[in-house]
mmCIF file with all atom_site columns, C-alpha atoms in Angstrom:
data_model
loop_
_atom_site.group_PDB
_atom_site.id
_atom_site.type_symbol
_atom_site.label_atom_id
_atom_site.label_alt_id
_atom_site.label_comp_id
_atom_site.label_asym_id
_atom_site.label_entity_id
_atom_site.label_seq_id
_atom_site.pdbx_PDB_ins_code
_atom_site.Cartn_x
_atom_site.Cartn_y
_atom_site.Cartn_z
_atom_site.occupancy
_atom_site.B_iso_or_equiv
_atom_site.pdbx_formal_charge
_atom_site.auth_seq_id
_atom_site.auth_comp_id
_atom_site.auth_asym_id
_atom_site.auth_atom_id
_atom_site.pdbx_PDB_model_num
ATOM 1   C CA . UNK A 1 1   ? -18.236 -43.066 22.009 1.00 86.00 ? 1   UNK A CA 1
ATOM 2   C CA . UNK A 1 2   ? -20.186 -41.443 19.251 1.00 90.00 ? 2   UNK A CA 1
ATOM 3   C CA . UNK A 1 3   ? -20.177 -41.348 15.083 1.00 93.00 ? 3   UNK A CA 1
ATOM 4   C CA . UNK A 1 4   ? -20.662 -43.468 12.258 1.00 92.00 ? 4   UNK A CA 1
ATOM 5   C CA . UNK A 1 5   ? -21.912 -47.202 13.752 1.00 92.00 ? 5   UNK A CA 1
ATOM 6   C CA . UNK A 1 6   ? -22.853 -48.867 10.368 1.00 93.00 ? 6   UNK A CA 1
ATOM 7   C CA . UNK A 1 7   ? -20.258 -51.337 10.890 1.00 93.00 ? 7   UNK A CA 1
ATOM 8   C CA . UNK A 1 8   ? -20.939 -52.126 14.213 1.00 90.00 ? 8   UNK A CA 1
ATOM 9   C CA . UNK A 1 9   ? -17.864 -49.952 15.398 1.00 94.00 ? 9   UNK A CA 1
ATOM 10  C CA . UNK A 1 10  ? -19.582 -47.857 18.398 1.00 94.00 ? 10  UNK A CA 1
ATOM 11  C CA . UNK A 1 11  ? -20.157 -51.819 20.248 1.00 93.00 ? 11  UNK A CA 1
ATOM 12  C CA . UNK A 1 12  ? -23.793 -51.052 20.749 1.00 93.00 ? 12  UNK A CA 1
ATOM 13  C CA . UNK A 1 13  ? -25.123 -54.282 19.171 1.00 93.00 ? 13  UNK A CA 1
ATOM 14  C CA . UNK A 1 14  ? -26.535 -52.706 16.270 1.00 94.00 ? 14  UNK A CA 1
ATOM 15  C CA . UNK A 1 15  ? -25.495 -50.718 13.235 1.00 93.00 ? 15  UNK A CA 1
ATOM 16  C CA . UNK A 1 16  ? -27.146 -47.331 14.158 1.00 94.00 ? 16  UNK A CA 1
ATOM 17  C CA . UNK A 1 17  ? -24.715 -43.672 14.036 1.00 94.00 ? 17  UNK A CA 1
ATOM 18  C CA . UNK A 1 18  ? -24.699 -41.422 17.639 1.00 94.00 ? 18  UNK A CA 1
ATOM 19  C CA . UNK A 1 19  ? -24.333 -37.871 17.445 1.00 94.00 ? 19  UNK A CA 1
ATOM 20  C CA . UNK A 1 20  ? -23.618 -37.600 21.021 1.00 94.00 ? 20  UNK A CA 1
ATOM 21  C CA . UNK A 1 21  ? -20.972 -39.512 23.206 1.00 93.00 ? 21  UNK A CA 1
ATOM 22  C CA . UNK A 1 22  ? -21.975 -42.543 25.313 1.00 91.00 ? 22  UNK A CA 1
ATOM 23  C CA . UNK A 1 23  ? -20.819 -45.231 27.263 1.00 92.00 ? 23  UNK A CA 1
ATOM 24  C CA . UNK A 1 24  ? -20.600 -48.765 25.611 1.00 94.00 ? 24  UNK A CA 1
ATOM 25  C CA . UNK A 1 25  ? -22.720 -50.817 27.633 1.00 92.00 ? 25  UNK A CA 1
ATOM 26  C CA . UNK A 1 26  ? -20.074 -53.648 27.753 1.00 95.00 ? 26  UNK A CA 1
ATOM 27  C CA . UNK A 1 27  ? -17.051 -51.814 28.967 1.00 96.00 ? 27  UNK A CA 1
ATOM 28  C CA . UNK A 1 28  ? -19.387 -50.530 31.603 1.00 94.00 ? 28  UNK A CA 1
ATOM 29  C CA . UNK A 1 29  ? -17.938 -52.154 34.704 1.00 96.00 ? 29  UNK A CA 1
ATOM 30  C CA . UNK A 1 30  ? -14.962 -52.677 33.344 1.00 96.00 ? 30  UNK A CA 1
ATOM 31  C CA . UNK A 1 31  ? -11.510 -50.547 33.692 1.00 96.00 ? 31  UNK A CA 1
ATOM 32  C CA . UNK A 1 32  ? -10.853 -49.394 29.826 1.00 96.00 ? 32  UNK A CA 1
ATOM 33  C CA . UNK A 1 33  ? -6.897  -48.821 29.237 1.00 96.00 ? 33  UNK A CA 1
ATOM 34  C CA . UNK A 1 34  ? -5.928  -47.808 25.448 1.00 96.00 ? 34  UNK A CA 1
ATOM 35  C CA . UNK A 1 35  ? -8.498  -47.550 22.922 1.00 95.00 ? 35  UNK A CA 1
ATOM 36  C CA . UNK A 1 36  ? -7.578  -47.855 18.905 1.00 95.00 ? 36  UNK A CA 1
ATOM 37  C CA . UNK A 1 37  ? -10.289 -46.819 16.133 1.00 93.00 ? 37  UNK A CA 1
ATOM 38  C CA . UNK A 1 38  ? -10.059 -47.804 12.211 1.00 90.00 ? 38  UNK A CA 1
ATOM 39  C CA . UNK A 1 39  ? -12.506 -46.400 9.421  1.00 88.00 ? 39  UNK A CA 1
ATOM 40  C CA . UNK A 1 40  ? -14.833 -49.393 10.625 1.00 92.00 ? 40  UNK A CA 1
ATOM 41  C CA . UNK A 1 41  ? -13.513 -51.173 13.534 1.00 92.00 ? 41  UNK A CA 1
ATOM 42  C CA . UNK A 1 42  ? -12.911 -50.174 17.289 1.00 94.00 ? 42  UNK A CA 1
ATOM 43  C CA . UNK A 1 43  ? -9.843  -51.902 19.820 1.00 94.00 ? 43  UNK A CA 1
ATOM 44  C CA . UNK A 1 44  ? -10.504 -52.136 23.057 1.00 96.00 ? 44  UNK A CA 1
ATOM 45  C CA . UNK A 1 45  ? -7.391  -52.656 25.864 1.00 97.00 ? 45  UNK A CA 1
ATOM 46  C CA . UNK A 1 46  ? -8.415  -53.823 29.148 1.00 97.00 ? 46  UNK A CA 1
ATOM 47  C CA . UNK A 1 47  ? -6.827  -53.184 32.890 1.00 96.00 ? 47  UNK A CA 1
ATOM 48  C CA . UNK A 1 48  ? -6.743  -56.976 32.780 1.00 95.00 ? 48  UNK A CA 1
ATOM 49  C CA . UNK A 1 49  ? -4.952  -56.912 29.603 1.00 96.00 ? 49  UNK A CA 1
ATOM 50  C CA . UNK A 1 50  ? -7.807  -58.363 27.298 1.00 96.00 ? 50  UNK A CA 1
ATOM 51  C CA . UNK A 1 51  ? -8.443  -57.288 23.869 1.00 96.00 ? 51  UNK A CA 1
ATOM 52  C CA . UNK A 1 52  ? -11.345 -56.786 22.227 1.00 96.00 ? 52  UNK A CA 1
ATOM 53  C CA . UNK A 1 53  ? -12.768 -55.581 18.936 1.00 94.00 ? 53  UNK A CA 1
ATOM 54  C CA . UNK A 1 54  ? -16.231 -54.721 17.175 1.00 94.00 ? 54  UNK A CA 1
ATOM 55  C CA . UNK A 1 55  ? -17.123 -53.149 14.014 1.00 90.00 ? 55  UNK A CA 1
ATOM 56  C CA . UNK A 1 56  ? -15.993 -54.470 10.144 1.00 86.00 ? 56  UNK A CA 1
ATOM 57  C CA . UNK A 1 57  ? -15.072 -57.748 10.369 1.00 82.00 ? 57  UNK A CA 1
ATOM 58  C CA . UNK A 1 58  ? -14.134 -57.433 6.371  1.00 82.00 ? 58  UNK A CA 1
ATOM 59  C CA . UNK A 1 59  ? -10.588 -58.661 6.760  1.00 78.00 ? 59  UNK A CA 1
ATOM 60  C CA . UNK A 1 60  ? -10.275 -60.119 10.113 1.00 76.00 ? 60  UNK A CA 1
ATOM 61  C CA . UNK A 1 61  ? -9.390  -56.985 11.828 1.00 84.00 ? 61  UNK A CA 1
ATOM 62  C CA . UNK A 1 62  ? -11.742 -57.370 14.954 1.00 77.00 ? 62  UNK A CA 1
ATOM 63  C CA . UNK A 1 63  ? -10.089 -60.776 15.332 1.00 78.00 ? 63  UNK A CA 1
ATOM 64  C CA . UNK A 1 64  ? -12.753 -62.719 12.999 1.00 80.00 ? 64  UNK A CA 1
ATOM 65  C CA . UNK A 1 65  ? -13.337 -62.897 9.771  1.00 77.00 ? 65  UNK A CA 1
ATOM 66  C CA . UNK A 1 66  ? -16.754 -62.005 8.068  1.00 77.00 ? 66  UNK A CA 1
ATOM 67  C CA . UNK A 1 67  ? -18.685 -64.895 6.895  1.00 80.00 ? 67  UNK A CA 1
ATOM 68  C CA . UNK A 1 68  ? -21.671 -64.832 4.154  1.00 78.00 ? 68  UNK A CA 1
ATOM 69  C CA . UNK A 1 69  ? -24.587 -63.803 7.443  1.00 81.00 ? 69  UNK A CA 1
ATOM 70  C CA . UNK A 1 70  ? -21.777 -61.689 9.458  1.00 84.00 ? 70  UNK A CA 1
ATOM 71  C CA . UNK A 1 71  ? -20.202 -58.900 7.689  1.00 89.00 ? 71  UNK A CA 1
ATOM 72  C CA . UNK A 1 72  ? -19.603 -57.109 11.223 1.00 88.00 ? 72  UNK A CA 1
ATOM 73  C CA . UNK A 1 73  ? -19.665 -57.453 15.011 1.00 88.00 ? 73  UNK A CA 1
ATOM 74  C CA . UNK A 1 74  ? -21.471 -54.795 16.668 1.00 92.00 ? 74  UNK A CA 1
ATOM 75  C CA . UNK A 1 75  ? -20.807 -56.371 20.042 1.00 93.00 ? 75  UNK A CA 1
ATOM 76  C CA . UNK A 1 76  ? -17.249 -56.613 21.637 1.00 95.00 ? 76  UNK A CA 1
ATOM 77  C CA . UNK A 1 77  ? -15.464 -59.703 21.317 1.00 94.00 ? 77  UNK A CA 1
ATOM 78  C CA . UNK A 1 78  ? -12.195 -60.849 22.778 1.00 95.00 ? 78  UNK A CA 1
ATOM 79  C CA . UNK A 1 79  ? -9.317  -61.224 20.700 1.00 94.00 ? 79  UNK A CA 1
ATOM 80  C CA . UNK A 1 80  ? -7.032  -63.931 21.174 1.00 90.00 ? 80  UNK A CA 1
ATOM 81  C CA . UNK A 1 81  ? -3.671  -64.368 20.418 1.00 86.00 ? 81  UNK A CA 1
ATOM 82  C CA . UNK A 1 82  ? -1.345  -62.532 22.823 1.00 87.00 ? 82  UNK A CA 1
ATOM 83  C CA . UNK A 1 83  ? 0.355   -65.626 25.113 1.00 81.00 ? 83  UNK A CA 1
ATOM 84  C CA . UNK A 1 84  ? 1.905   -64.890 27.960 1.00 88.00 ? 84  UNK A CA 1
ATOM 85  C CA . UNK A 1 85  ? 2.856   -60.954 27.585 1.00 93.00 ? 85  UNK A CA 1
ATOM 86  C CA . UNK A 1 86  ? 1.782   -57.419 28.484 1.00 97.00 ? 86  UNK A CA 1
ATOM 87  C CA . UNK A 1 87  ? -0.389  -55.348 25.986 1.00 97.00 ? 87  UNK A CA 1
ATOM 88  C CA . UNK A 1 88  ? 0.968   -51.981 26.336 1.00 97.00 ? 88  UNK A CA 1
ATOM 89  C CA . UNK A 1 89  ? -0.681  -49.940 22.753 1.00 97.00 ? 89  UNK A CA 1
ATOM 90  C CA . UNK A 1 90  ? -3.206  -50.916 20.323 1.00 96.00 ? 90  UNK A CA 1
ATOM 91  C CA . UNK A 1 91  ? -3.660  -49.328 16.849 1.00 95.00 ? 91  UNK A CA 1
ATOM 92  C CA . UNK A 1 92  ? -6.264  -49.655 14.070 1.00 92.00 ? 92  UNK A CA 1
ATOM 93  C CA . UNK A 1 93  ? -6.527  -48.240 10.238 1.00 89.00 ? 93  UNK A CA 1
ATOM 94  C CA . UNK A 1 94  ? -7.920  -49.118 7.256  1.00 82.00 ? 94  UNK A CA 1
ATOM 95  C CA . UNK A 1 95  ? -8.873  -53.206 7.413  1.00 86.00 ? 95  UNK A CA 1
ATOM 96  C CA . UNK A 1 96  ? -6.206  -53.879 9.533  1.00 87.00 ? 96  UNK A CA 1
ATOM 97  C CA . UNK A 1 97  ? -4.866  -53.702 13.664 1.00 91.00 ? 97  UNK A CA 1
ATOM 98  C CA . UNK A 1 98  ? -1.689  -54.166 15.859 1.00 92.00 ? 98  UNK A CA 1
ATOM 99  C CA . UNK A 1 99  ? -1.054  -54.459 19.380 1.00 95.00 ? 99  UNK A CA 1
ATOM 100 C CA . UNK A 1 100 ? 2.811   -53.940 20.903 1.00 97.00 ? 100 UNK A CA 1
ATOM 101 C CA . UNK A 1 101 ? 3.624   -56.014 23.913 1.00 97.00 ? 101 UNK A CA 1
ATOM 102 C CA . UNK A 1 102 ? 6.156   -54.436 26.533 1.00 97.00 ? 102 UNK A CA 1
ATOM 103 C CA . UNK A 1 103 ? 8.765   -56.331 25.502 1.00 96.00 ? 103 UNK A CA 1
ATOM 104 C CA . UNK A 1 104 ? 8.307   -54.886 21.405 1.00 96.00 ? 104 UNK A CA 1
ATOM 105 C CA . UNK A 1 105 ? 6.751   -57.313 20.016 1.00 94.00 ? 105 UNK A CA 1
ATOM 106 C CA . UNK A 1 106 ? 4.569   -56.392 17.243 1.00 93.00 ? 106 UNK A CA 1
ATOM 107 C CA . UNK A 1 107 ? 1.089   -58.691 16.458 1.00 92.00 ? 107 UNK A CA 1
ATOM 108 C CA . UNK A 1 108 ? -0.912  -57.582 13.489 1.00 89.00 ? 108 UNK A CA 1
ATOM 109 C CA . UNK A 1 109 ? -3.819  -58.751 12.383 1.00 88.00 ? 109 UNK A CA 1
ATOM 110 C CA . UNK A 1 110 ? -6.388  -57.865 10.028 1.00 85.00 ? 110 UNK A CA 1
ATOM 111 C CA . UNK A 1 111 ? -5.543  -56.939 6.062  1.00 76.00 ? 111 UNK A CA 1
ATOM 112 C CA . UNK A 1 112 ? -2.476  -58.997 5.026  1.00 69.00 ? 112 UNK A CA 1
ATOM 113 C CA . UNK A 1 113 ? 0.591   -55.961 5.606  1.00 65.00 ? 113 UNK A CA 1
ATOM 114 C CA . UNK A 1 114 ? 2.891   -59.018 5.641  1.00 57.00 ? 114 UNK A CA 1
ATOM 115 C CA . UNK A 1 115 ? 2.364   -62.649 3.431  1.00 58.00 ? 115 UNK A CA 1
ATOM 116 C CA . UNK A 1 116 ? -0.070  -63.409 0.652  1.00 57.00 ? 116 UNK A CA 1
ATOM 117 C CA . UNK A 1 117 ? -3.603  -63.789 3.111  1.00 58.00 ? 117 UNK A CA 1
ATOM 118 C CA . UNK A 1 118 ? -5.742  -61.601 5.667  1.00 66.00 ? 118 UNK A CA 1
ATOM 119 C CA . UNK A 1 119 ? -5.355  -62.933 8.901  1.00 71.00 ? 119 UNK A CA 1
ATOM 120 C CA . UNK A 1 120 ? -7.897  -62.675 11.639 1.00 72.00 ? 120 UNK A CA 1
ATOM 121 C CA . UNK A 1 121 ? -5.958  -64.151 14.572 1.00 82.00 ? 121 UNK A CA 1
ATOM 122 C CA . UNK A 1 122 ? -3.100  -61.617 15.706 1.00 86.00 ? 122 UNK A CA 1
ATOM 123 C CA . UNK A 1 123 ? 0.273   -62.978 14.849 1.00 85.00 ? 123 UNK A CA 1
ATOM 124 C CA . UNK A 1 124 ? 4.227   -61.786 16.076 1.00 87.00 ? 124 UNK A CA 1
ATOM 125 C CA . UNK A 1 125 ? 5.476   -59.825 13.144 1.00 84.00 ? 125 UNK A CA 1
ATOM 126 C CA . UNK A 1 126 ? 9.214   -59.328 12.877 1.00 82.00 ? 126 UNK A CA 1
ATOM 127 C CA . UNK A 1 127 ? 10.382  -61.020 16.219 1.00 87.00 ? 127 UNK A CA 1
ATOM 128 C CA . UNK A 1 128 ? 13.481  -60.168 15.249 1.00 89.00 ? 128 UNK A CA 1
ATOM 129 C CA . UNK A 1 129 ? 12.750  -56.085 16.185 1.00 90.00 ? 129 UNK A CA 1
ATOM 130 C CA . UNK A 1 130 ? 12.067  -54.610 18.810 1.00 94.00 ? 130 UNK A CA 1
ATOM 131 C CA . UNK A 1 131 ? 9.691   -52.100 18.303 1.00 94.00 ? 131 UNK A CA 1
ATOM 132 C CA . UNK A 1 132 ? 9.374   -49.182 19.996 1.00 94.00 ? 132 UNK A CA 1
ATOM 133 C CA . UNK A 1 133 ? 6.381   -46.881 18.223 1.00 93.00 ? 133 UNK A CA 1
ATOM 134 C CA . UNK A 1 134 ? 4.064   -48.041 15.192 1.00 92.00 ? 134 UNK A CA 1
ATOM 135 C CA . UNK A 1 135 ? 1.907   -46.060 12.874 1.00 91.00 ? 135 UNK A CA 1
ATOM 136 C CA . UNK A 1 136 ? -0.544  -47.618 10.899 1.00 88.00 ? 136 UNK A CA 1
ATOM 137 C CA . UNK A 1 137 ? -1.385  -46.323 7.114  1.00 84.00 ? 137 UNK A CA 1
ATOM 138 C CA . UNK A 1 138 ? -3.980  -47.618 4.968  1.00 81.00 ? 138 UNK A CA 1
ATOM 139 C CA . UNK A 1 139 ? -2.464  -50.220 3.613  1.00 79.00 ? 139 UNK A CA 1
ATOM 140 C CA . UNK A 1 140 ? 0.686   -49.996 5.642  1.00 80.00 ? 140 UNK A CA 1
ATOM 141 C CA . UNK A 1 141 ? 2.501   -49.728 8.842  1.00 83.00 ? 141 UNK A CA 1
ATOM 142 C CA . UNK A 1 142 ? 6.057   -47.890 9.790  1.00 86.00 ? 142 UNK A CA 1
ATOM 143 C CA . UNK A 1 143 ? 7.426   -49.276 12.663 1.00 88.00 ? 143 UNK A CA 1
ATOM 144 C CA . UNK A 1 144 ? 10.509  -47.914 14.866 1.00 90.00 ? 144 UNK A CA 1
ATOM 145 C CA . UNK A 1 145 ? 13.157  -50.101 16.176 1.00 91.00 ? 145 UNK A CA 1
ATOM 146 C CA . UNK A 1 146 ? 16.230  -49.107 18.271 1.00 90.00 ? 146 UNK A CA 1
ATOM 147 C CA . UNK A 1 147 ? 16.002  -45.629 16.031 1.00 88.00 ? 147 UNK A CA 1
ATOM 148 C CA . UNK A 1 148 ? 15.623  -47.419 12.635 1.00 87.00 ? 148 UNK A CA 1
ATOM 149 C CA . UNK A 1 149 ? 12.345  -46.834 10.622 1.00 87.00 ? 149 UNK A CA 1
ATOM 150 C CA . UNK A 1 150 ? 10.738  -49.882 8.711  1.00 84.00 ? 150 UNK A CA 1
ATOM 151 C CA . UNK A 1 151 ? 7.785   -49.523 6.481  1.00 80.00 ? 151 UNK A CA 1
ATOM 152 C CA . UNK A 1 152 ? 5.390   -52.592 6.241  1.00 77.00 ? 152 UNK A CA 1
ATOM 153 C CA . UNK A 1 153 ? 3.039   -53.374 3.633  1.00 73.00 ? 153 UNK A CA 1
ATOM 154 C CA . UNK A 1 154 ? 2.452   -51.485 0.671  1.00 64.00 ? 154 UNK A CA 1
ATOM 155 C CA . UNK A 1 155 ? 4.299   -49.075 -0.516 1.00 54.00 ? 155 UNK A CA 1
ATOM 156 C CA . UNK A 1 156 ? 3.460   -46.766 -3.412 1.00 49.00 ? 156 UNK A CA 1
ATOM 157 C CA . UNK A 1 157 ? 0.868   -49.709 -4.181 1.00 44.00 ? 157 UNK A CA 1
ATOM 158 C CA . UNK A 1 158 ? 3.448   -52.561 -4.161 1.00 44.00 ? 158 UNK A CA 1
ATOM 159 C CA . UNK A 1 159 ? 3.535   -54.653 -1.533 1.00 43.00 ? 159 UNK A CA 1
ATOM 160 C CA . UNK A 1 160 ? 6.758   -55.806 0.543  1.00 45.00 ? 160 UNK A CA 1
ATOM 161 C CA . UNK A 1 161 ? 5.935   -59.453 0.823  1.00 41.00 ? 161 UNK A CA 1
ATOM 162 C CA . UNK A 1 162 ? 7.819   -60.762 3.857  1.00 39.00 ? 162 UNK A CA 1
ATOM 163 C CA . UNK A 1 163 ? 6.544   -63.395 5.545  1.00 35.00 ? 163 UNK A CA 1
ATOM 164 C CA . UNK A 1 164 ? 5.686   -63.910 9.636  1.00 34.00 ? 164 UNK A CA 1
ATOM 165 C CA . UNK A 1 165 ? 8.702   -66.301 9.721  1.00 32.00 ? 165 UNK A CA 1
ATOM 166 C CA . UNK A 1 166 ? 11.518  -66.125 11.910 1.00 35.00 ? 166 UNK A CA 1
ATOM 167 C CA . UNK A 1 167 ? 13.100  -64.928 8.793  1.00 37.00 ? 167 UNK A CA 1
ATOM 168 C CA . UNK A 1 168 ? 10.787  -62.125 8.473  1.00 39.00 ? 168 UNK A CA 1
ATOM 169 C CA . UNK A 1 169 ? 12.782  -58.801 8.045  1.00 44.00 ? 169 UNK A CA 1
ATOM 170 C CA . UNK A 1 170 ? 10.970  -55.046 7.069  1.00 48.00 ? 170 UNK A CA 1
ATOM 171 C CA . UNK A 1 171 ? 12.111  -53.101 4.674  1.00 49.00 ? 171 UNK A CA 1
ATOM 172 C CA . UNK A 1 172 ? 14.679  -50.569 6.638  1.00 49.00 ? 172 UNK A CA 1
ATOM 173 C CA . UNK A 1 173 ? 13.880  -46.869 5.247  1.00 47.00 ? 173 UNK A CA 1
ATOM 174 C CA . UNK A 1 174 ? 16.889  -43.900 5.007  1.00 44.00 ? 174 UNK A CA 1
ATOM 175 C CA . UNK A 1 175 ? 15.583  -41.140 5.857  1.00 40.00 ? 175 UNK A CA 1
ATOM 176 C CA . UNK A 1 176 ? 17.402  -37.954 4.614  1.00 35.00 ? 176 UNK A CA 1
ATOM 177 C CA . UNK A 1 177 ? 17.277  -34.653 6.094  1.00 32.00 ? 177 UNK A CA 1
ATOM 178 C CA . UNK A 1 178 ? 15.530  -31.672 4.529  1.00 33.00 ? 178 UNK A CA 1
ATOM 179 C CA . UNK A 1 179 ? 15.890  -28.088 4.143  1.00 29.00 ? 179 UNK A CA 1
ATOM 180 C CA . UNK A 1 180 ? 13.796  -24.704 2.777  1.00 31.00 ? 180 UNK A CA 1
ATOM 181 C CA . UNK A 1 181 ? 15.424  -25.145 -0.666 1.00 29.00 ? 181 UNK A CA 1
ATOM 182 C CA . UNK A 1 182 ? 15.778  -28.998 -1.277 1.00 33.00 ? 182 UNK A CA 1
ATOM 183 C CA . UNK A 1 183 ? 14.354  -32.147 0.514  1.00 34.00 ? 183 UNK A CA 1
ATOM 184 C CA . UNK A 1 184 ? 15.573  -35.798 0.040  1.00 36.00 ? 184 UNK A CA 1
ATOM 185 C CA . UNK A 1 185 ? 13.277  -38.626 -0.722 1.00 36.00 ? 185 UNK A CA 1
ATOM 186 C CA . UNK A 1 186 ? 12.773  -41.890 1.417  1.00 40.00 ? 186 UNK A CA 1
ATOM 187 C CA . UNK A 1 187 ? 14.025  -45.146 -0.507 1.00 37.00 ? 187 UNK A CA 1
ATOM 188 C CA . UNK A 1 188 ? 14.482  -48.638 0.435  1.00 36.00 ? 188 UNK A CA 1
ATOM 189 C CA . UNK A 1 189 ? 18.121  -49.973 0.934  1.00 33.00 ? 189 UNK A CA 1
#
């Protein structure tokens, strides 16, 4: 890895930028699978399907939340919080992070996309979906189920404020098509 470490995000165990790639000493002897990076925070997706996460802990994204002495984690830590399933994709943006199981479930965790608070222990969002591709925004997500789009989050600065319920439903987007002379505009239905 290499670039901005001020938040801990390169895993070295301190806050200091490298122009030039390296290996984190951690993942050293260990077989790296996906890798997901947000403005301060790295995900890390082991062979043995472990999780871990370094860099701004700010909102709970690296699967703790900062306290008043720790602001970030500069060393990887695991992430709990994924019983019994098979990490197949991890993403990071903004203050936030998600990991899809093989099955399509979706666990965020991170800056509160869904509910009223941050959460800093990954949690199934919209069990009801089966999820297929994610993107995360800054302060959102769009998600892809069975060739619907959902958008999570915020959206044009107001949040969509389902909860992580079994009742917990995106917002389903229509997508019209678009041409060189006229396009159409997303909206929710």
């Amino acid at each position: 890895m290499c670039g901005d470490g001020s938040f801990g995000q390169l895993g070295t165990g301190d806050n200091q930028s490298r122009n030039l790639p390296f290996e984190v000493p951690y993942f050293t002897t260990k077989h790296v699978e996906k890798l997901a990076f947000g403005m301060r925070h790295s995900l890390v997706l082991l062979k043995d399907n472990s999780v871990y996460g370094f860099g701004s802990a700010r909102r709970g994204q690296v699967g703790k939340s900062a306290s008043k002495n720790q602001k970030f984690y500069s060393i990887p830590r695991l992430i709990d919080g994924f019983p019994n399933c098979k990490i197949v994709n991890l993403y990071a943006n903004g203050d936030h992070s998600a990991a899809l199981d093989e099955s399509g479930q979706l666990y965020i965790w991170g800056r509160a996309l869904v509910g009223e608070h941050d959460d800093d222990q990954p949690r199934v969002a919209f069990p009801s979906l089966s999820i297929s591709q994610v993107a995360l925004g800054w302060h959102h997500a769009l998600v892809l189920s069975r060739g619907e789009l959902y958008i999570i989050g915020a959206y044009r600065h107001q949040k969509r404020d389902p909860t992580l319920s079994e009742n917990a439903v995106a917002q389903q987007l229509n997508l019209t098509t678009a041409s060189s002379t006229h396009h159409g505009t997303p909206r929710n239905i």
